[in-house]
Amino acid sequence: MTETVLLIGGGGREHAIARALEESDADLYACAGNRNPGIARIATEFETLETTNPKAVAEYAETVDATIAVIGPEAPLEAGVADELEAAGIYAFGPKEEDARIETDKAFQRRFMAEHDIPGCPDFETFDDMEAACDFIDEYDGDLAIKPAGLTGGKGVKVIGDQVTAEEGKEYIRDSDYDRIVLEERLIGEEFTVQAFVANDEVRTAPAVQDHKRAYEGDEGPNTGGMGSYSDATFELPFMTEEDYAEAVSIIKGTVDALEDYRGILYGQFMLTAEGPKVIEFNARFGDPEAMNTLPVLETDFLEILTAARDGERLPELDFAEQATVCKYAVPEGYPTDPEAGAKVEVDEESAGDALLYYASVDERDDGIYTTTSRSFAVVGLADSITDAEEIAEDALAVAGEEGLHMRHDIGKPELVQQRIDHVNELRGE
Ligand code: AMP
Ligand code: GLY
């Protein structure tokens, strides 16, 4: 029987999900707040709707007779879209509102790790009194990361000793209207992501990816949703050992065991410190951009994973092509603080050459595709080495040109990768 899959969300990550399903025997429908031209070309039908409105999503799912739904972004998860779909009798690959708290409530997330003795949890305190938080900063011996408890699109965290001083950190807390924050030990090391497919108490993990959160080259500037990312032809990254990867997987498995009945993607963001991997955060969905590294090398049929999850069967063992990937986002000039929309996107799926092109927040008009104020599109190179994959991605960016756009050319370049390796060696005293 052909499955009718409803994909929820219209970013680069969801374009990658759509591509993964395009190769399978699924009849794909999609809905999002923005019309993603890449997804629209693949899907049988694309509906523009508010994806944080669970009733609207479930009604559309019923209209198209969806047999499975895949929820891409965190906002619909937080809004309870999975719960509403289930109430309508439609299997959703994505956690219920309650389980999505592992991402949507960072205070819950830290307490959960502590209560269940999940390794890799940094020292932390949660606060709903902002003056008490400021006092804690004064008293704490060491640097702290300041984290709003709720969702901020990856842009709310301020790290003392890195982005801000203690005084600026306190000012940030006092000037904000956050009602709950987490203060936690500043972790020093290299970041990496491991994404896991989870259902029926089983976990299948994908190769590690390194995202680049800072807006400008050399890891300068404000935090963004992610400017680009790379993965290697192995499960580890060049600065990691197999043991580091295995430790991250065991933290994810411990978390899944403690969550009970979690389903969907569990994304672990880790800091590889001198003491091994520590958890920066969990997300309840694929990463964006990381999905664009992972799904193109996934050789197992994504639909097969979804149907096994729904039918209560064992998840298939996953096969990944032994290829490195480099993903680079083009974002509007001024992003994320003062983005300017309206630049014409001059690259398309054909002119991107050997690279894959994924559309994100763009606006399709009669005379072409234009940028909005969020990340515009990403290009992904696949090759035997990170260096070769990087060159493929750069060739596609050259076609796109830089008019009205900003990108980080340093992502995946040998110098930056080497810096990561040197950093970890230095931390480990090697
Ligand atoms: P998050 O929104 O939790 O992913 O945090 C955004 C970014 O802030 C992360 O990618 C890290 O670069 C940084 N960050 C978060 N928590 C910590 C921490 N405890 N120590 C150092 N950096 C952190
Ligand atoms: N790449 C970071 C995220 O998806 O949250």
Tab-separated table of C-alpha atoms and ligand atoms in Angstrom:
chain	number	residue	atom	x	y	z
A	1	MET	CA	0.000	0.000	0.000
A	2	THR	CA	1.302	3.449	-0.840
A	3	GLU	CA	1.633	5.575	2.261
A	4	THR	CA	0.389	9.134	2.226
A	5	VAL	CA	2.890	11.197	4.170
A	6	LEU	CA	2.211	14.720	5.394
A	7	LEU	CA	5.367	16.747	5.966
A	8	ILE	CA	5.018	19.684	8.339
A	9	GLY	CA	7.436	22.603	8.014
A	10	GLY	CA	8.995	24.615	5.208
A	11	GLY	CA	12.714	25.063	5.919
A	12	GLY	CA	15.917	23.562	4.546
A	13	ARG	CA	15.575	20.645	6.961
A	14	GLU	CA	12.108	19.857	5.629
A	15	HIS	CA	13.306	20.139	2.035
A	16	ALA	CA	15.880	17.460	2.945
A	17	ILE	CA	13.129	15.301	4.472
A	18	ALA	CA	11.023	15.758	1.322
A	19	ARG	CA	13.983	14.654	-0.824
A	20	ALA	CA	14.510	11.576	1.364
A	21	LEU	CA	10.851	10.664	0.843
A	22	GLU	CA	10.909	11.493	-2.856
A	23	GLU	CA	13.087	8.440	-3.391
A	24	SER	CA	10.593	6.195	-1.618
A	25	ASP	CA	7.160	4.999	-2.471
A	26	ALA	CA	5.383	7.751	-0.525
A	27	ASP	CA	2.673	10.066	-1.778
A	28	LEU	CA	3.920	13.296	-0.228
A	29	TYR	CA	1.828	16.252	0.949
A	30	ALA	CA	3.320	19.229	2.690
A	31	CYS	CA	2.216	22.185	4.775
A	32	ALA	CA	4.077	25.162	6.178
A	33	GLY	CA	3.666	28.844	6.925
A	34	ASN	CA	5.888	29.710	3.959
A	35	ARG	CA	5.739	28.179	0.527
A	36	ASN	CA	9.057	26.372	0.093
A	37	PRO	CA	9.541	26.047	-3.687
A	38	GLY	CA	11.780	22.980	-3.354
A	39	ILE	CA	9.223	21.068	-1.306
A	40	ALA	CA	6.352	22.317	-3.452
A	41	ARG	CA	8.012	20.805	-6.539
A	42	ILE	CA	8.315	17.402	-4.868
A	43	ALA	CA	4.954	17.238	-3.085
A	44	THR	CA	1.643	16.285	-4.662
A	45	GLU	CA	0.163	19.311	-2.914
A	46	PHE	CA	1.534	22.105	-0.737
A	47	GLU	CA	-0.773	23.883	1.666
A	48	THR	CA	0.147	27.154	3.324
A	49	LEU	CA	-1.109	27.118	6.906
A	50	GLU	CA	-0.069	28.024	10.437
A	51	THR	CA	1.783	24.897	11.578
A	52	THR	CA	1.531	25.891	15.250
A	53	ASN	CA	-2.226	25.526	14.968
A	54	PRO	CA	-2.726	21.814	15.754
A	55	LYS	CA	-6.353	21.779	14.557
A	56	ALA	CA	-5.441	23.296	11.191
A	57	VAL	CA	-2.675	20.723	10.671
A	58	ALA	CA	-4.853	17.784	11.726
A	59	GLU	CA	-7.704	18.944	9.495
A	60	TYR	CA	-5.390	19.161	6.518
A	61	ALA	CA	-3.948	15.733	7.370
A	62	GLU	CA	-7.472	14.302	7.373
A	63	THR	CA	-8.370	16.047	4.121
A	64	VAL	CA	-5.471	14.384	2.315
A	65	ASP	CA	-5.981	11.037	4.118
A	66	ALA	CA	-2.483	11.078	5.540
A	67	THR	CA	-1.330	7.752	6.954
A	68	ILE	CA	1.861	9.170	8.525
A	69	ALA	CA	2.918	12.696	9.461
A	70	VAL	CA	6.493	13.925	9.878
A	71	ILE	CA	6.951	17.052	11.970
A	72	GLY	CA	10.101	19.004	11.063
A	73	PRO	CA	10.395	22.066	13.348
A	74	GLU	CA	10.138	22.479	17.115
A	75	ALA	CA	7.333	25.059	17.218
A	76	PRO	CA	4.575	22.646	16.081
A	77	LEU	CA	5.895	20.037	18.535
A	78	GLU	CA	5.636	22.571	21.350
A	79	ALA	CA	2.130	23.480	20.194
A	80	GLY	CA	0.976	19.850	20.479
A	81	VAL	CA	0.602	19.025	16.792
A	82	ALA	CA	1.663	15.391	17.395
A	83	ASP	CA	-1.012	15.049	20.103
A	84	GLU	CA	-3.734	16.450	17.836
A	85	LEU	CA	-2.721	14.206	14.934
A	86	GLU	CA	-2.818	11.184	17.190
A	87	ALA	CA	-6.269	12.183	18.425
A	88	ALA	CA	-7.302	12.237	14.755
A	89	GLY	CA	-5.893	8.709	14.333
A	90	ILE	CA	-2.854	9.756	12.289
A	91	TYR	CA	0.588	8.501	13.286
A	92	ALA	CA	2.984	11.375	13.868
A	93	PHE	CA	6.739	10.821	13.747
A	94	GLY	CA	7.598	13.452	16.310
A	95	PRO	CA	7.140	13.599	20.074
A	96	LYS	CA	4.042	14.731	21.908
A	97	GLU	CA	4.048	18.139	23.552
A	98	GLU	CA	4.981	16.610	26.906
A	99	ASP	CA	7.993	14.711	25.516
A	100	ALA	CA	9.096	17.652	23.377
A	101	ARG	CA	9.812	19.459	26.653
A	102	ILE	CA	13.237	17.836	26.446
A	103	GLU	CA	13.835	20.649	23.934
A	104	THR	CA	11.199	23.264	24.654
A	105	ASP	CA	11.948	23.662	28.368
A	106	LYS	CA	15.660	23.785	29.142
A	107	ALA	CA	15.000	23.865	32.906
A	108	PHE	CA	12.999	20.636	32.603
A	109	GLN	CA	15.732	19.188	30.389
A	110	ARG	CA	18.480	19.756	32.976
A	111	ARG	CA	16.380	18.538	35.913
A	112	PHE	CA	15.415	15.459	33.897
A	113	MET	CA	19.066	14.598	33.261
A	114	ALA	CA	19.936	15.118	36.905
A	115	GLU	CA	16.980	13.081	38.228
A	116	HIS	CA	17.730	10.162	35.944
A	117	ASP	CA	21.498	10.272	36.509
A	118	ILE	CA	22.132	10.676	32.807
A	119	PRO	CA	25.847	11.279	32.361
A	120	GLY	CA	27.193	14.405	30.671
A	121	CYS	CA	25.057	16.974	32.531
A	122	PRO	CA	26.931	20.172	33.453
A	123	ASP	CA	26.420	21.882	36.827
A	124	PHE	CA	23.295	24.011	36.588
A	125	GLU	CA	20.720	26.014	38.545
A	126	THR	CA	17.300	27.186	37.360
A	127	PHE	CA	15.839	30.576	38.297
A	128	ASP	CA	12.522	32.363	38.045
A	129	ASP	CA	13.810	35.282	40.098
A	130	MET	CA	16.139	37.259	37.828
A	131	GLU	CA	17.840	39.102	40.711
A	132	ALA	CA	18.649	35.768	42.345
A	133	ALA	CA	20.183	34.704	39.025
A	134	CYS	CA	22.345	37.847	38.992
A	135	ASP	CA	23.486	37.115	42.564
A	136	PHE	CA	24.388	33.598	41.507
A	137	ILE	CA	26.567	34.989	38.716
A	138	ASP	CA	28.385	37.129	41.302
A	139	GLU	CA	28.946	34.208	43.639
A	140	TYR	CA	29.771	31.450	41.143
A	141	ASP	CA	33.419	30.544	40.805
A	142	GLY	CA	33.820	30.310	37.028
A	143	ASP	CA	32.046	31.261	33.827
A	144	LEU	CA	28.388	30.478	33.229
A	145	ALA	CA	26.130	30.051	30.220
A	146	ILE	CA	22.877	32.015	30.481
A	147	LYS	CA	19.966	30.182	28.865
A	148	PRO	CA	16.340	31.237	28.621
A	149	ALA	CA	14.270	28.149	29.504
A	150	GLY	CA	11.980	28.455	26.464
A	151	LEU	CA	12.561	28.335	22.703
A	152	THR	CA	14.567	31.165	21.164
A	153	GLY	CA	15.506	29.733	17.747
A	154	GLY	CA	19.046	29.111	19.010
A	155	LYS	CA	19.602	32.811	19.589
A	156	GLY	CA	18.906	33.332	23.308
A	157	VAL	CA	22.002	31.825	24.925
A	158	LYS	CA	24.793	34.116	26.169
A	159	VAL	CA	28.042	32.616	27.381
A	160	ILE	CA	30.004	34.587	29.974
A	161	GLY	CA	33.697	34.685	29.185
A	162	ASP	CA	32.958	34.063	25.509
A	163	GLN	CA	30.271	36.377	24.116
A	164	VAL	CA	29.685	38.577	27.161
A	165	THR	CA	31.304	39.652	30.440
A	166	ALA	CA	29.609	38.857	33.755
A	167	GLU	CA	28.328	42.458	33.936
A	168	GLU	CA	26.907	42.280	30.389
A	169	GLY	CA	25.370	38.915	31.256
A	170	LYS	CA	23.542	40.384	34.241
A	171	GLU	CA	22.400	43.325	32.139
A	172	TYR	CA	21.080	40.876	29.534
A	173	ILE	CA	19.091	39.060	32.222
A	174	ARG	CA	17.703	42.283	33.718
A	175	ASP	CA	16.776	43.775	30.327
A	176	SER	CA	15.069	40.615	29.081
A	177	ASP	CA	11.530	39.618	29.856
A	178	TYR	CA	12.406	35.974	30.423
A	179	ASP	CA	10.445	34.459	33.284
A	180	ARG	CA	12.735	31.449	33.723
A	181	ILE	CA	16.385	30.918	32.953
A	182	VAL	CA	19.033	28.277	33.455
A	183	LEU	CA	22.552	29.171	34.526
A	184	GLU	CA	25.039	26.443	33.865
A	185	GLU	CA	28.712	25.745	33.911
A	186	ARG	CA	30.443	27.027	30.791
A	187	LEU	CA	31.694	24.029	28.849
A	188	ILE	CA	34.904	24.350	26.901
A	189	GLY	CA	35.599	22.180	23.913
A	190	GLU	CA	34.311	21.386	20.439
A	191	GLU	CA	30.632	21.009	19.654
A	192	PHE	CA	29.083	18.152	17.732
A	193	THR	CA	25.612	16.826	17.027
A	194	VAL	CA	24.348	13.247	17.029
A	195	GLN	CA	20.832	12.698	15.727
A	196	ALA	CA	18.921	9.529	16.566
A	197	PHE	CA	15.832	7.960	15.026
A	198	VAL	CA	13.750	6.771	17.961
A	199	ALA	CA	10.626	4.627	18.185
A	200	ASN	CA	9.397	1.541	20.043
A	201	ASP	CA	12.223	2.003	22.592
A	202	GLU	CA	14.824	1.610	19.877
A	203	VAL	CA	17.526	4.044	18.862
A	204	ARG	CA	19.382	4.302	15.540
A	205	THR	CA	22.021	6.985	15.341
A	206	ALA	CA	23.467	8.907	12.407
A	207	PRO	CA	27.032	10.129	11.814
A	208	ALA	CA	28.152	13.089	13.953
A	209	VAL	CA	27.847	16.570	12.449
A	210	GLN	CA	29.402	19.876	13.446
A	211	ASP	CA	27.227	22.957	13.043
A	212	HIS	CA	28.518	26.556	13.090
A	213	LYS	CA	26.246	28.770	15.137
A	214	ARG	CA	28.096	32.060	14.913
A	215	ALA	CA	27.123	34.395	12.086
A	216	TYR	CA	30.606	35.355	10.880
A	217	GLU	CA	33.773	33.619	9.797
A	218	GLY	CA	36.190	32.526	12.503
A	219	ASP	CA	33.217	31.903	14.865
A	220	GLU	CA	32.636	35.594	15.475
A	221	GLY	CA	29.374	37.488	15.784
A	222	PRO	CA	25.927	36.673	17.132
A	223	ASN	CA	24.434	33.191	17.381
A	224	THR	CA	22.218	32.097	14.514
A	225	GLY	CA	20.033	29.087	13.786
A	226	GLY	CA	23.185	27.574	12.214
A	227	MET	CA	25.274	28.811	9.275
A	228	GLY	CA	26.459	25.473	7.980
A	229	SER	CA	27.785	22.112	8.996
A	230	TYR	CA	29.930	19.175	7.965
A	231	SER	CA	30.180	15.458	8.567
A	232	ASP	CA	32.892	12.964	7.708
A	233	ALA	CA	32.821	9.688	5.796
A	234	THR	CA	32.902	7.902	9.184
A	235	PHE	CA	30.536	8.237	12.163
A	236	GLU	CA	33.065	10.426	13.990
A	237	LEU	CA	34.358	13.879	13.123
A	238	PRO	CA	38.099	14.455	12.593
A	239	PHE	CA	38.555	15.768	16.147
A	240	MET	CA	36.754	12.839	17.796
A	241	THR	CA	37.603	9.251	18.674
A	242	GLU	CA	35.259	6.291	18.239
A	243	GLU	CA	34.926	6.270	22.042
A	244	ASP	CA	33.701	9.890	22.032
A	245	TYR	CA	30.994	8.976	19.538
A	246	ALA	CA	30.055	5.845	21.514
A	247	GLU	CA	29.778	7.888	24.698
A	248	ALA	CA	27.445	10.374	23.015
A	249	VAL	CA	25.297	7.497	21.749
A	250	SER	CA	25.126	5.997	25.214
A	251	ILE	CA	23.949	9.351	26.644
A	252	ILE	CA	21.224	9.456	23.985
A	253	LYS	CA	20.190	5.874	24.753
A	254	GLY	CA	20.064	6.607	28.490
A	255	THR	CA	17.845	9.600	27.766
A	256	VAL	CA	15.499	7.613	25.531
A	257	ASP	CA	15.185	4.906	28.201
A	258	ALA	CA	14.312	7.523	30.812
A	259	LEU	CA	11.802	9.290	28.544
A	260	GLU	CA	9.733	6.132	27.846
A	261	ASP	CA	7.791	5.903	24.586
A	262	TYR	CA	9.608	8.819	22.986
A	263	ARG	CA	9.222	8.838	19.241
A	264	GLY	CA	10.713	10.900	16.452
A	265	ILE	CA	14.188	12.323	16.248
A	266	LEU	CA	16.229	12.954	19.367
A	267	TYR	CA	19.042	15.355	18.619
A	268	GLY	CA	21.918	15.542	21.090
A	269	GLN	CA	24.119	18.616	20.993
A	270	PHE	CA	27.391	17.808	22.737
A	271	MET	CA	30.506	19.622	23.810
A	272	LEU	CA	33.577	17.431	23.567
A	273	THR	CA	35.445	18.590	26.660
A	274	ALA	CA	38.678	17.438	28.275
A	275	GLU	CA	36.462	15.049	30.302
A	276	GLY	CA	34.624	13.707	27.249
A	277	PRO	CA	31.223	14.613	25.772
A	278	LYS	CA	28.836	16.775	27.825
A	279	VAL	CA	25.297	17.684	26.794
A	280	ILE	CA	24.675	21.254	25.639
A	281	GLU	CA	21.072	20.546	24.794
A	282	PHE	CA	18.625	18.080	23.351
A	283	ASN	CA	16.324	18.856	20.475
A	284	ALA	CA	13.180	16.927	19.666
A	285	ARG	CA	13.693	16.995	15.882
A	286	PHE	CA	16.363	16.932	13.180
A	287	GLY	CA	18.816	19.806	13.236
A	288	ASP	CA	18.660	22.502	10.631
A	289	PRO	CA	21.234	22.445	8.937
A	290	GLU	CA	22.294	19.003	10.216
A	291	ALA	CA	19.420	17.171	8.470
A	292	MET	CA	20.961	18.291	5.182
A	293	ASN	CA	24.173	16.454	6.078
A	294	THR	CA	22.474	13.318	7.342
A	295	LEU	CA	19.561	12.579	5.031
A	296	PRO	CA	21.511	12.731	1.741
A	297	VAL	CA	23.847	9.963	2.987
A	298	LEU	CA	21.068	7.847	4.518
A	299	GLU	CA	20.816	4.811	2.247
A	300	THR	CA	18.034	3.117	4.192
A	301	ASP	CA	14.592	4.025	2.876
A	302	PHE	CA	13.272	6.758	5.197
A	303	LEU	CA	9.712	5.565	4.584
A	304	GLU	CA	10.703	2.106	5.815
A	305	ILE	CA	11.872	3.667	9.097
A	306	LEU	CA	8.591	5.575	9.416
A	307	THR	CA	6.353	2.580	8.759
A	308	ALA	CA	8.346	0.352	11.147
A	309	ALA	CA	8.015	3.064	13.809
A	310	ARG	CA	4.280	3.329	13.258
A	311	ASP	CA	3.636	-0.403	13.104
A	312	GLY	CA	5.453	-1.072	16.384
A	313	GLU	CA	8.158	-3.063	14.603
A	314	ARG	CA	11.907	-3.078	15.082
A	315	LEU	CA	13.501	-0.142	13.328
A	316	PRO	CA	15.704	-1.205	10.417
A	317	GLU	CA	19.465	-1.009	10.933
A	318	LEU	CA	20.560	2.122	9.121
A	319	ASP	CA	23.030	2.266	6.251
A	320	PHE	CA	24.883	5.471	5.511
A	321	ALA	CA	26.986	6.152	2.420
A	322	GLU	CA	30.621	6.524	3.467
A	323	GLN	CA	30.784	10.083	2.234
A	324	ALA	CA	31.703	13.374	3.820
A	325	THR	CA	29.238	16.265	3.532
A	326	VAL	CA	29.583	20.024	3.773
A	327	CYS	CA	26.497	22.229	4.023
A	328	LYS	CA	26.627	26.017	3.742
A	329	TYR	CA	23.711	28.338	4.241
A	330	ALA	CA	23.251	31.563	2.331
A	331	VAL	CA	21.446	34.036	4.563
A	332	PRO	CA	20.204	37.562	3.910
A	333	GLU	CA	22.723	40.318	4.478
A	334	GLY	CA	22.500	41.574	8.075
A	335	TYR	CA	21.164	38.247	9.414
A	336	PRO	CA	20.405	37.573	12.233
A	337	THR	CA	20.286	41.025	13.873
A	338	ASP	CA	19.215	43.253	11.000
A	339	PRO	CA	18.356	41.089	8.004
A	340	GLU	CA	17.474	42.641	4.660
A	341	ALA	CA	14.991	40.717	2.534
A	342	GLY	CA	14.300	40.925	-1.185
A	343	ALA	CA	17.477	39.720	-2.910
A	344	LYS	CA	16.898	37.500	-5.930
A	345	VAL	CA	18.156	33.926	-5.568
A	346	GLU	CA	20.250	33.251	-8.655
A	347	VAL	CA	20.944	29.556	-8.170
A	348	ASP	CA	18.559	26.697	-8.736
A	349	GLU	CA	18.674	22.931	-8.428
A	350	GLU	CA	20.159	22.575	-11.939
A	351	SER	CA	22.740	25.367	-11.806
A	352	ALA	CA	24.052	24.192	-8.409
A	353	GLY	CA	26.240	21.706	-10.292
A	354	ASP	CA	27.298	18.709	-8.234
A	355	ALA	CA	25.927	20.253	-5.040
A	356	LEU	CA	22.461	19.649	-3.645
A	357	LEU	CA	20.377	22.788	-3.208
A	358	TYR	CA	17.876	23.135	-0.387
A	359	TYR	CA	15.490	26.041	-0.105
A	360	ALA	CA	14.630	27.492	3.287
A	361	SER	CA	12.781	30.758	3.993
A	362	VAL	CA	12.411	32.182	0.528
A	363	ASP	CA	9.545	33.776	-1.264
A	364	GLU	CA	8.590	32.468	-4.715
A	365	ARG	CA	7.186	35.173	-6.989
A	366	ASP	CA	6.217	35.159	-10.657
A	367	ASP	CA	9.648	36.351	-11.739
A	368	GLY	CA	11.787	34.268	-9.431
A	369	ILE	CA	12.736	33.370	-5.900
A	370	TYR	CA	13.596	36.069	-3.338
A	371	THR	CA	15.129	36.131	0.135
A	372	THR	CA	13.101	36.844	3.283
A	373	THR	CA	14.575	37.789	6.680
A	374	SER	CA	15.525	34.211	7.665
A	375	ARG	CA	18.044	31.747	6.256
A	376	SER	CA	17.522	31.557	2.486
A	377	PHE	CA	18.958	28.380	1.016
A	378	ALA	CA	21.727	25.892	1.592
A	379	VAL	CA	24.087	24.034	-0.702
A	380	VAL	CA	25.510	20.641	0.191
A	381	GLY	CA	28.552	18.932	-1.277
A	382	LEU	CA	29.046	15.171	-0.921
A	383	ALA	CA	32.438	13.569	-1.552
A	384	ASP	CA	35.015	11.133	-0.185
A	385	SER	CA	36.615	13.828	1.960
A	386	ILE	CA	35.441	16.946	3.776
A	387	THR	CA	37.834	19.022	1.662
A	388	ASP	CA	36.356	17.789	-1.623
A	389	ALA	CA	32.798	18.186	-0.346
A	390	GLU	CA	33.617	21.745	0.705
A	391	GLU	CA	34.819	22.610	-2.789
A	392	ILE	CA	31.606	21.296	-4.320
A	393	ALA	CA	29.555	23.450	-1.931
A	394	GLU	CA	31.715	26.498	-2.717
A	395	ASP	CA	31.262	26.022	-6.482
A	396	ALA	CA	27.509	26.191	-5.986
A	397	LEU	CA	27.797	29.314	-3.830
A	398	ALA	CA	29.853	30.929	-6.605
A	399	VAL	CA	26.922	30.382	-8.975
A	400	ALA	CA	24.605	31.977	-6.414
A	401	GLY	CA	26.789	35.090	-6.109
A	402	GLU	CA	26.931	37.288	-3.023
A	403	GLU	CA	24.446	40.020	-3.959
A	404	GLY	CA	22.282	40.621	-0.867
A	405	LEU	CA	23.566	37.411	0.695
A	406	HIS	CA	26.013	36.396	3.378
A	407	MET	CA	27.684	33.023	3.811
A	408	ARG	CA	30.524	31.581	5.836
A	409	HIS	CA	33.118	30.428	3.380
A	410	ASP	CA	35.305	29.014	6.164
A	411	ILE	CA	32.970	26.123	7.079
A	412	GLY	CA	34.546	22.783	6.147
A	413	LYS	CA	37.812	24.338	4.922
A	414	PRO	CA	40.955	22.404	5.950
A	415	GLU	CA	42.231	25.274	8.144
A	416	LEU	CA	39.051	25.420	10.232
A	417	VAL	CA	38.836	21.639	10.586
A	418	GLN	CA	42.491	21.561	11.648
A	419	GLN	CA	41.799	24.234	14.280
A	420	ARG	CA	39.122	21.964	15.748
A	421	ILE	CA	41.557	19.043	15.884
A	422	ASP	CA	44.258	21.218	17.484
A	423	HIS	CA	41.753	22.560	20.009
A	424	VAL	CA	40.763	19.096	21.217
A	425	ASN	CA	44.401	17.913	21.272
A	426	GLU	CA	45.282	20.912	23.385
A	427	LEU	CA	42.410	20.221	25.807
A	428	ARG	CA	43.488	16.608	26.115
A	429	GLY	CA	47.069	17.660	26.676
A	430	GLU	CA	48.291	15.886	23.553
B	1	AMP	P1	21.621	26.155	22.625
B	1	AMP	O1	20.530	27.087	22.246
B	1	AMP	O2	21.430	25.485	23.949
B	1	AMP	O3	22.017	25.223	21.507
B	1	AMP	O4	22.928	27.060	22.812
B	1	AMP	C1	23.416	27.851	21.749
B	1	AMP	C2	24.910	27.828	21.789
B	1	AMP	O5	25.381	28.367	23.019
B	1	AMP	C3	25.527	26.440	21.746
B	1	AMP	O6	25.639	25.953	20.448
B	1	AMP	C4	26.864	26.668	22.399
B	1	AMP	O7	27.763	27.232	21.474
B	1	AMP	C5	26.552	27.706	23.436
B	1	AMP	N1	26.330	27.048	24.736
B	1	AMP	C6	25.189	26.589	25.261
B	1	AMP	N2	25.376	26.062	26.477
B	1	AMP	C7	26.685	26.188	26.760
B	1	AMP	C8	27.517	25.846	27.874
B	1	AMP	N3	27.032	25.257	28.967
B	1	AMP	N4	28.841	26.135	27.778
B	1	AMP	C9	29.349	26.745	26.687
B	1	AMP	N5	28.623	27.085	25.606
B	1	AMP	C10	27.311	26.820	25.634
B	2	GLY	N1	21.453	23.387	14.161
B	2	GLY	C1	20.887	23.708	15.384
B	2	GLY	C2	19.472	23.356	15.523
B	2	GLY	O1	18.838	22.825	14.644
B	2	GLY	O2	18.939	23.637	16.575
